[in-house]
Amino acid sequence: MIYYYQHLKSVNSFLLLILVFCSLLLFPGCSEQRINDPFVARVGDSFLYSSDMYRDIDSSSLTSAQKQEYIRNWINKEILYKLAVDAGITEQEDFLRLNAESQKELAGALYLRSVIKKGFMAPDEKKLRAFYEESKHRFALEDDLFFISYAVFGDEESAVSFRNLIDEIGWEKALAKVKLQPGFKAGGINSREYRFSFFSGGILRVAESLVPGETSFVLHNETGYFAVMRLEKKLPAGEIPGFEDIRERIEENYHSVRVKELTEELLQKSYKEFKVETR
């Protein structure tokens, strides 16, 4: 029903991009068969093994379609690599230059990640709250923020039954009771939703019409699902939310700032160590 607003962790994203890019240039598939480790795909003398695939992706939530997509991408990469080798690309000056640069970036990224892992300590409650108080301007809302509890069902009867149950036993108990029923699809309590992240303009208009603590009627969206939602509270754009309202965002900002500080400390120290000069 609802898309969730997410904040990227810039350093982790940057490292991931470097690692993925460099792996395409540096690491063709394994060319030796392994004992007691079945391969899931093969291109000539290159093999993709189960252990390698599950090292790269989370197997706990892996669907069959995602597995097939991963395997297909691996096969395509191997084919293109072999075609490039046959065409002499790996002996060309441009490839050798890019390969050398990629090795530097990959080695540097892995080293930086190890430094950050050793040097970063998760803040305790006192330190995190102090960071929030000192940096409140960072957290001013750029968009209206809605705190919403919701439940989504595959059929109208289940949604209507849930809506009636709310009046009898309250939202939390009603949600806990219907979660195991076949018609239930998804639900959450006090979910944070920004104006732009609502699934549709119709859902947004309903949210805006509610007052805190009010529950909507049964909603039918264009995907065929039926939903019920309750507005817990709303904060307008420009306001600075309370600490508990955006704890996760504060933690992410703290992490980002601390990683930047660690990186700067490392580079400043290294400038002197390696006698860097520019002309």
mmCIF file of C-alpha atoms in Angstrom:
data_model
loop_
_atom_site.group_PDB
_atom_site.id
_atom_site.type_symbol
_atom_site.label_atom_id
_atom_site.label_comp_id
_atom_site.label_asym_id
_atom_site.label_seq_id
_atom_site.Cartn_x
_atom_site.Cartn_y
_atom_site.Cartn_z
ATOM 1 C CA MET A 1 0.000 0.000 0.000
ATOM 2 C CA ILE A 2 2.673 2.434 0.999
ATOM 3 C CA TYR A 3 6.199 3.087 -0.161
ATOM 4 C CA TYR A 4 8.705 3.633 2.596
ATOM 5 C CA TYR A 5 11.014 6.640 2.732
ATOM 6 C CA GLN A 6 14.625 5.586 3.060
ATOM 7 C CA HIS A 7 17.904 7.400 3.579
ATOM 8 C CA LEU A 8 21.007 6.124 1.807
ATOM 9 C CA LYS A 9 24.191 5.627 3.752
ATOM 10 C CA SER A 10 26.532 7.437 1.417
ATOM 11 C CA VAL A 11 29.821 5.791 2.291
ATOM 12 C CA ASN A 12 28.452 2.249 2.181
ATOM 13 C CA SER A 13 26.773 3.006 -1.143
ATOM 14 C CA PHE A 14 30.017 4.458 -2.512
ATOM 15 C CA LEU A 15 32.026 1.424 -1.448
ATOM 16 C CA LEU A 16 29.446 -0.928 -2.895
ATOM 17 C CA LEU A 17 29.558 0.802 -6.268
ATOM 18 C CA ILE A 18 33.345 0.582 -6.356
ATOM 19 C CA LEU A 19 33.352 -3.086 -5.352
ATOM 20 C CA VAL A 20 30.773 -4.041 -7.953
ATOM 21 C CA PHE A 21 32.501 -2.108 -10.726
ATOM 22 C CA CYS A 22 35.912 -3.463 -9.915
ATOM 23 C CA SER A 23 34.682 -7.044 -9.622
ATOM 24 C CA LEU A 24 33.458 -6.889 -13.210
ATOM 25 C CA LEU A 25 36.968 -6.056 -14.383
ATOM 26 C CA LEU A 26 39.067 -8.100 -12.000
ATOM 27 C CA PHE A 27 37.295 -11.335 -11.126
ATOM 28 C CA PRO A 28 36.103 -13.709 -13.840
ATOM 29 C CA GLY A 29 34.299 -16.861 -12.689
ATOM 30 C CA CYS A 30 36.061 -19.758 -10.995
ATOM 31 C CA SER A 31 37.657 -22.171 -13.454
ATOM 32 C CA GLU A 32 38.083 -25.169 -11.131
ATOM 33 C CA GLN A 33 35.339 -27.510 -9.987
ATOM 34 C CA ARG A 34 34.998 -27.861 -6.239
ATOM 35 C CA ILE A 35 34.247 -30.989 -4.283
ATOM 36 C CA ASN A 36 31.114 -30.890 -2.094
ATOM 37 C CA ASP A 37 30.133 -27.488 -3.474
ATOM 38 C CA PRO A 38 27.648 -27.916 -6.352
ATOM 39 C CA PHE A 39 27.726 -25.358 -9.112
ATOM 40 C CA VAL A 40 24.516 -23.631 -10.156
ATOM 41 C CA ALA A 41 25.735 -22.375 -13.529
ATOM 42 C CA ARG A 42 28.584 -22.927 -15.954
ATOM 43 C CA VAL A 43 30.023 -21.075 -18.930
ATOM 44 C CA GLY A 44 32.799 -23.159 -20.474
ATOM 45 C CA ASP A 45 35.456 -23.622 -17.815
ATOM 46 C CA SER A 46 33.943 -20.998 -15.470
ATOM 47 C CA PHE A 47 31.630 -22.122 -12.667
ATOM 48 C CA LEU A 48 29.250 -20.314 -10.336
ATOM 49 C CA TYR A 49 28.957 -22.180 -7.037
ATOM 50 C CA SER A 50 26.180 -22.046 -4.478
ATOM 51 C CA SER A 51 28.567 -20.823 -1.775
ATOM 52 C CA ASP A 52 29.683 -17.895 -3.954
ATOM 53 C CA MET A 53 26.137 -16.908 -4.835
ATOM 54 C CA TYR A 54 24.896 -16.990 -1.246
ATOM 55 C CA ARG A 55 27.934 -15.034 -0.115
ATOM 56 C CA ASP A 56 26.891 -12.182 -2.396
ATOM 57 C CA ILE A 57 23.144 -12.214 -1.710
ATOM 58 C CA ASP A 58 20.923 -12.788 1.315
ATOM 59 C CA SER A 59 19.562 -16.325 0.992
ATOM 60 C CA SER A 60 17.046 -15.873 3.816
ATOM 61 C CA SER A 61 14.766 -13.716 1.670
ATOM 62 C CA LEU A 62 15.846 -14.909 -1.779
ATOM 63 C CA THR A 63 13.011 -15.748 -4.162
ATOM 64 C CA SER A 64 13.276 -18.149 -7.079
ATOM 65 C CA ALA A 65 12.963 -15.245 -9.531
ATOM 66 C CA GLN A 66 15.770 -13.302 -7.818
ATOM 67 C CA LYS A 67 17.999 -16.377 -7.888
ATOM 68 C CA GLN A 68 17.388 -16.860 -11.595
ATOM 69 C CA GLU A 69 18.113 -13.193 -12.271
ATOM 70 C CA TYR A 70 21.402 -13.404 -10.366
ATOM 71 C CA ILE A 71 22.419 -16.514 -12.304
ATOM 72 C CA ARG A 72 21.440 -14.950 -15.633
ATOM 73 C CA ASN A 73 23.470 -11.825 -14.868
ATOM 74 C CA TRP A 74 26.467 -13.972 -13.927
ATOM 75 C CA ILE A 75 26.198 -15.942 -17.172
ATOM 76 C CA ASN A 76 25.941 -12.759 -19.232
ATOM 77 C CA LYS A 77 28.991 -11.311 -17.479
ATOM 78 C CA GLU A 78 31.012 -14.472 -18.114
ATOM 79 C CA ILE A 79 30.041 -14.609 -21.796
ATOM 80 C CA LEU A 80 30.992 -10.973 -22.328
ATOM 81 C CA TYR A 81 34.283 -11.518 -20.514
ATOM 82 C CA LYS A 82 35.173 -14.529 -22.668
ATOM 83 C CA LEU A 83 34.245 -12.644 -25.837
ATOM 84 C CA ALA A 84 36.450 -9.770 -24.692
ATOM 85 C CA VAL A 85 39.386 -12.121 -24.055
ATOM 86 C CA ASP A 86 38.947 -13.752 -27.479
ATOM 87 C CA ALA A 87 38.889 -10.302 -29.092
ATOM 88 C CA GLY A 88 42.135 -9.338 -27.353
ATOM 89 C CA ILE A 89 40.532 -6.621 -25.221
ATOM 90 C CA THR A 90 42.399 -7.719 -22.091
ATOM 91 C CA GLU A 91 45.718 -7.052 -23.834
ATOM 92 C CA GLN A 92 44.836 -3.566 -24.971
ATOM 93 C CA GLU A 93 46.346 -0.476 -23.342
ATOM 94 C CA ASP A 94 42.962 0.956 -22.292
ATOM 95 C CA PHE A 95 42.012 -2.232 -20.468
ATOM 96 C CA LEU A 96 45.363 -2.507 -18.701
ATOM 97 C CA ARG A 97 45.118 1.142 -17.594
ATOM 98 C CA LEU A 98 41.548 0.736 -16.324
ATOM 99 C CA ASN A 99 42.467 -2.544 -14.662
ATOM 100 C CA ALA A 100 45.357 -0.921 -12.796
ATOM 101 C CA GLU A 101 43.154 1.982 -11.681
ATOM 102 C CA SER A 102 40.399 -0.407 -10.614
ATOM 103 C CA GLN A 103 42.837 -2.385 -8.466
ATOM 104 C CA LYS A 104 43.836 0.829 -6.698
ATOM 105 C CA GLU A 105 40.209 1.802 -6.097
ATOM 106 C CA LEU A 106 39.254 -1.675 -4.903
ATOM 107 C CA ALA A 107 42.228 -1.968 -2.548
ATOM 108 C CA GLY A 108 41.611 1.536 -1.218
ATOM 109 C CA ALA A 109 37.908 0.905 -0.706
ATOM 110 C CA LEU A 110 38.535 -2.321 1.199
ATOM 111 C CA TYR A 111 41.180 -0.664 3.362
ATOM 112 C CA LEU A 112 38.895 2.287 4.122
ATOM 113 C CA ARG A 113 36.103 -0.092 5.048
ATOM 114 C CA SER A 114 38.390 -1.931 7.487
ATOM 115 C CA VAL A 115 39.517 1.348 9.081
ATOM 116 C CA ILE A 116 35.933 2.505 9.521
ATOM 117 C CA LYS A 117 34.896 -0.851 10.944
ATOM 118 C CA LYS A 118 37.653 -0.666 13.567
ATOM 119 C CA GLY A 119 37.279 3.021 14.354
ATOM 120 C CA PHE A 120 33.513 3.415 14.416
ATOM 121 C CA MET A 121 31.694 2.813 17.677
ATOM 122 C CA ALA A 122 27.908 2.929 17.841
ATOM 123 C CA PRO A 123 26.889 5.875 20.026
ATOM 124 C CA ASP A 124 25.166 5.342 23.351
ATOM 125 C CA GLU A 125 21.869 7.049 24.114
ATOM 126 C CA LYS A 126 23.496 10.097 25.704
ATOM 127 C CA LYS A 127 25.873 10.704 22.797
ATOM 128 C CA LEU A 128 23.135 10.217 20.201
ATOM 129 C CA ARG A 129 20.833 12.676 21.950
ATOM 130 C CA ALA A 130 23.680 15.181 22.229
ATOM 131 C CA PHE A 131 24.316 14.851 18.481
ATOM 132 C CA TYR A 132 20.621 15.484 17.818
ATOM 133 C CA GLU A 133 20.559 18.593 20.023
ATOM 134 C CA GLU A 134 23.706 19.998 18.386
ATOM 135 C CA SER A 135 22.515 19.262 14.840
ATOM 136 C CA LYS A 136 18.777 19.898 14.959
ATOM 137 C CA HIS A 137 18.921 22.017 11.809
ATOM 138 C CA ARG A 138 19.847 18.861 9.886
ATOM 139 C CA PHE A 139 16.520 17.273 10.668
ATOM 140 C CA ALA A 140 14.048 19.975 9.649
ATOM 141 C CA LEU A 141 11.408 18.273 7.505
ATOM 142 C CA GLU A 142 11.458 19.018 3.794
ATOM 143 C CA ASP A 143 8.016 17.444 3.393
ATOM 144 C CA ASP A 144 4.950 16.735 5.547
ATOM 145 C CA LEU A 145 5.475 13.627 7.667
ATOM 146 C CA PHE A 146 2.566 11.356 8.568
ATOM 147 C CA PHE A 147 2.657 8.743 11.331
ATOM 148 C CA ILE A 148 0.247 6.057 10.206
ATOM 149 C CA SER A 149 -0.910 2.639 11.322
ATOM 150 C CA TYR A 150 -2.309 0.545 8.491
ATOM 151 C CA ALA A 151 -3.496 -2.897 7.459
ATOM 152 C CA VAL A 152 -3.866 -4.307 3.933
ATOM 153 C CA PHE A 153 -6.139 -7.181 2.888
ATOM 154 C CA GLY A 154 -6.703 -9.208 -0.248
ATOM 155 C CA ASP A 155 -10.492 -9.071 -0.024
ATOM 156 C CA GLU A 156 -13.087 -6.550 1.081
ATOM 157 C CA GLU A 157 -14.767 -8.842 3.610
ATOM 158 C CA SER A 158 -11.552 -9.224 5.635
ATOM 159 C CA ALA A 159 -10.955 -5.482 5.570
ATOM 160 C CA VAL A 160 -14.514 -4.691 6.729
ATOM 161 C CA SER A 161 -14.255 -7.296 9.483
ATOM 162 C CA PHE A 162 -10.992 -5.737 10.675
ATOM 163 C CA ARG A 163 -12.498 -2.230 10.603
ATOM 164 C CA ASN A 164 -15.371 -3.384 12.820
ATOM 165 C CA LEU A 165 -12.981 -5.230 15.124
ATOM 166 C CA ILE A 166 -11.029 -2.010 15.751
ATOM 167 C CA ASP A 167 -14.108 -0.437 17.331
ATOM 168 C CA GLU A 168 -14.465 -3.421 19.643
ATOM 169 C CA ILE A 169 -10.924 -4.130 20.887
ATOM 170 C CA GLY A 170 -8.665 -1.351 19.580
ATOM 171 C CA TRP A 171 -6.163 -1.163 16.728
ATOM 172 C CA GLU A 172 -3.213 -3.028 18.246
ATOM 173 C CA LYS A 173 -5.237 -6.028 19.438
ATOM 174 C CA ALA A 174 -7.231 -6.135 16.200
ATOM 175 C CA LEU A 175 -4.064 -6.136 14.087
ATOM 176 C CA ALA A 176 -2.477 -8.876 16.188
ATOM 177 C CA LYS A 177 -5.624 -10.988 15.806
ATOM 178 C CA VAL A 178 -5.930 -10.753 11.989
ATOM 179 C CA LYS A 179 -2.246 -11.201 11.126
ATOM 180 C CA LEU A 180 -2.638 -14.986 10.869
ATOM 181 C CA GLN A 181 -5.803 -14.844 8.783
ATOM 182 C CA PRO A 182 -5.591 -15.725 5.041
ATOM 183 C CA GLY A 183 -6.904 -12.368 3.850
ATOM 184 C CA PHE A 184 -4.257 -10.336 5.669
ATOM 185 C CA LYS A 185 -1.404 -9.076 3.455
ATOM 186 C CA ALA A 186 0.534 -6.432 5.376
ATOM 187 C CA GLY A 187 0.305 -4.074 8.306
ATOM 188 C CA GLY A 188 2.231 -1.760 10.539
ATOM 189 C CA ILE A 189 1.916 0.526 13.544
ATOM 190 C CA ASN A 190 3.160 4.116 13.612
ATOM 191 C CA SER A 191 4.771 3.866 10.178
ATOM 192 C CA ARG A 192 6.500 7.049 8.980
ATOM 193 C CA GLU A 193 5.257 8.231 5.590
ATOM 194 C CA TYR A 194 6.217 11.402 3.749
ATOM 195 C CA ARG A 195 3.727 13.111 1.469
ATOM 196 C CA PHE A 196 5.550 12.040 -1.692
ATOM 197 C CA SER A 197 5.795 8.389 -0.606
ATOM 198 C CA PHE A 198 2.081 7.633 -0.542
ATOM 199 C CA PHE A 199 0.969 5.018 -3.030
ATOM 200 C CA SER A 200 -1.602 7.286 -4.666
ATOM 201 C CA GLY A 201 -3.113 10.739 -4.467
ATOM 202 C CA GLY A 202 -6.350 9.192 -3.230
ATOM 203 C CA ILE A 203 -4.654 7.544 -0.249
ATOM 204 C CA LEU A 204 -2.875 10.823 0.528
ATOM 205 C CA ARG A 205 -6.118 12.769 0.450
ATOM 206 C CA VAL A 206 -7.687 10.338 2.915
ATOM 207 C CA ALA A 207 -4.675 10.674 5.238
ATOM 208 C CA GLU A 208 -4.936 14.466 5.081
ATOM 209 C CA SER A 209 -8.647 14.323 5.937
ATOM 210 C CA LEU A 210 -8.067 12.377 9.158
ATOM 211 C CA VAL A 211 -7.395 13.895 12.554
ATOM 212 C CA PRO A 212 -4.896 12.230 14.922
ATOM 213 C CA GLY A 213 -6.393 9.055 16.375
ATOM 214 C CA GLU A 214 -9.031 8.754 13.636
ATOM 215 C CA THR A 215 -9.386 5.575 11.550
ATOM 216 C CA SER A 216 -10.377 5.627 7.888
ATOM 217 C CA PHE A 217 -13.139 3.702 6.196
ATOM 218 C CA VAL A 218 -12.138 0.705 4.067
ATOM 219 C CA LEU A 219 -10.067 1.900 1.111
ATOM 220 C CA HIS A 220 -9.874 0.114 -2.251
ATOM 221 C CA ASN A 221 -6.768 0.946 -4.223
ATOM 222 C CA GLU A 222 -5.966 0.414 -7.895
ATOM 223 C CA THR A 223 -3.924 -2.730 -7.263
ATOM 224 C CA GLY A 224 -7.040 -4.543 -6.060
ATOM 225 C CA TYR A 225 -6.195 -4.548 -2.368
ATOM 226 C CA PHE A 226 -8.328 -3.219 0.481
ATOM 227 C CA ALA A 227 -6.835 -1.190 3.298
ATOM 228 C CA VAL A 228 -7.624 0.547 6.561
ATOM 229 C CA MET A 229 -5.403 3.202 8.097
ATOM 230 C CA ARG A 230 -5.269 5.360 11.180
ATOM 231 C CA LEU A 231 -3.509 8.693 11.478
ATOM 232 C CA GLU A 232 -1.422 8.795 14.641
ATOM 233 C CA LYS A 233 -0.052 12.293 14.080
ATOM 234 C CA LYS A 234 1.228 14.628 11.385
ATOM 235 C CA LEU A 235 4.203 16.994 11.303
ATOM 236 C CA PRO A 236 4.307 19.800 8.698
ATOM 237 C CA ALA A 237 7.247 20.580 6.431
ATOM 238 C CA GLY A 238 9.804 22.818 8.133
ATOM 239 C CA GLU A 239 9.207 21.431 11.612
ATOM 240 C CA ILE A 240 11.961 19.605 13.504
ATOM 241 C CA PRO A 241 10.638 16.225 14.714
ATOM 242 C CA GLY A 242 11.278 14.978 18.218
ATOM 243 C CA PHE A 243 14.157 12.613 18.935
ATOM 244 C CA GLU A 244 12.065 9.421 19.092
ATOM 245 C CA ASP A 245 10.141 10.363 15.948
ATOM 246 C CA ILE A 246 13.274 10.145 13.781
ATOM 247 C CA ARG A 247 15.699 8.041 15.818
ATOM 248 C CA GLU A 248 16.707 5.931 12.805
ATOM 249 C CA ARG A 249 17.424 9.015 10.717
ATOM 250 C CA ILE A 250 19.526 10.478 13.557
ATOM 251 C CA GLU A 251 21.535 7.253 13.814
ATOM 252 C CA GLU A 252 22.163 7.287 10.052
ATOM 253 C CA ASN A 253 23.272 10.921 10.142
ATOM 254 C CA TYR A 254 25.574 10.244 13.079
ATOM 255 C CA HIS A 255 27.087 7.300 11.202
ATOM 256 C CA SER A 256 27.598 9.416 8.073
ATOM 257 C CA VAL A 257 29.243 12.276 9.963
ATOM 258 C CA ARG A 258 31.513 9.973 11.972
ATOM 259 C CA VAL A 259 32.610 8.057 8.871
ATOM 260 C CA LYS A 260 33.464 11.335 7.153
ATOM 261 C CA GLU A 261 35.506 12.397 10.189
ATOM 262 C CA LEU A 262 37.398 9.094 10.285
ATOM 263 C CA THR A 263 38.151 9.341 6.564
ATOM 264 C CA GLU A 264 39.421 12.916 6.899
ATOM 265 C CA GLU A 265 41.586 11.987 9.895
ATOM 266 C CA LEU A 266 43.122 9.104 7.972
ATOM 267 C CA LEU A 267 43.847 11.182 4.871
ATOM 268 C CA GLN A 268 45.288 14.139 6.786
ATOM 269 C CA LYS A 269 47.644 11.833 8.648
ATOM 270 C CA SER A 270 48.617 10.070 5.415
ATOM 271 C CA TYR A 271 49.340 13.333 3.594
ATOM 272 C CA LYS A 272 52.225 13.928 5.969
ATOM 273 C CA GLU A 273 53.353 10.298 6.031
ATOM 274 C CA PHE A 274 53.644 10.063 2.244
ATOM 275 C CA LYS A 275 54.992 13.587 1.780
ATOM 276 C CA VAL A 276 52.258 14.662 -0.624
ATOM 277 C CA GLU A 277 52.912 17.757 -2.707
ATOM 278 C CA THR A 278 51.224 19.438 -5.672
ATOM 279 C CA ARG A 279 52.606 21.840 -8.266
#
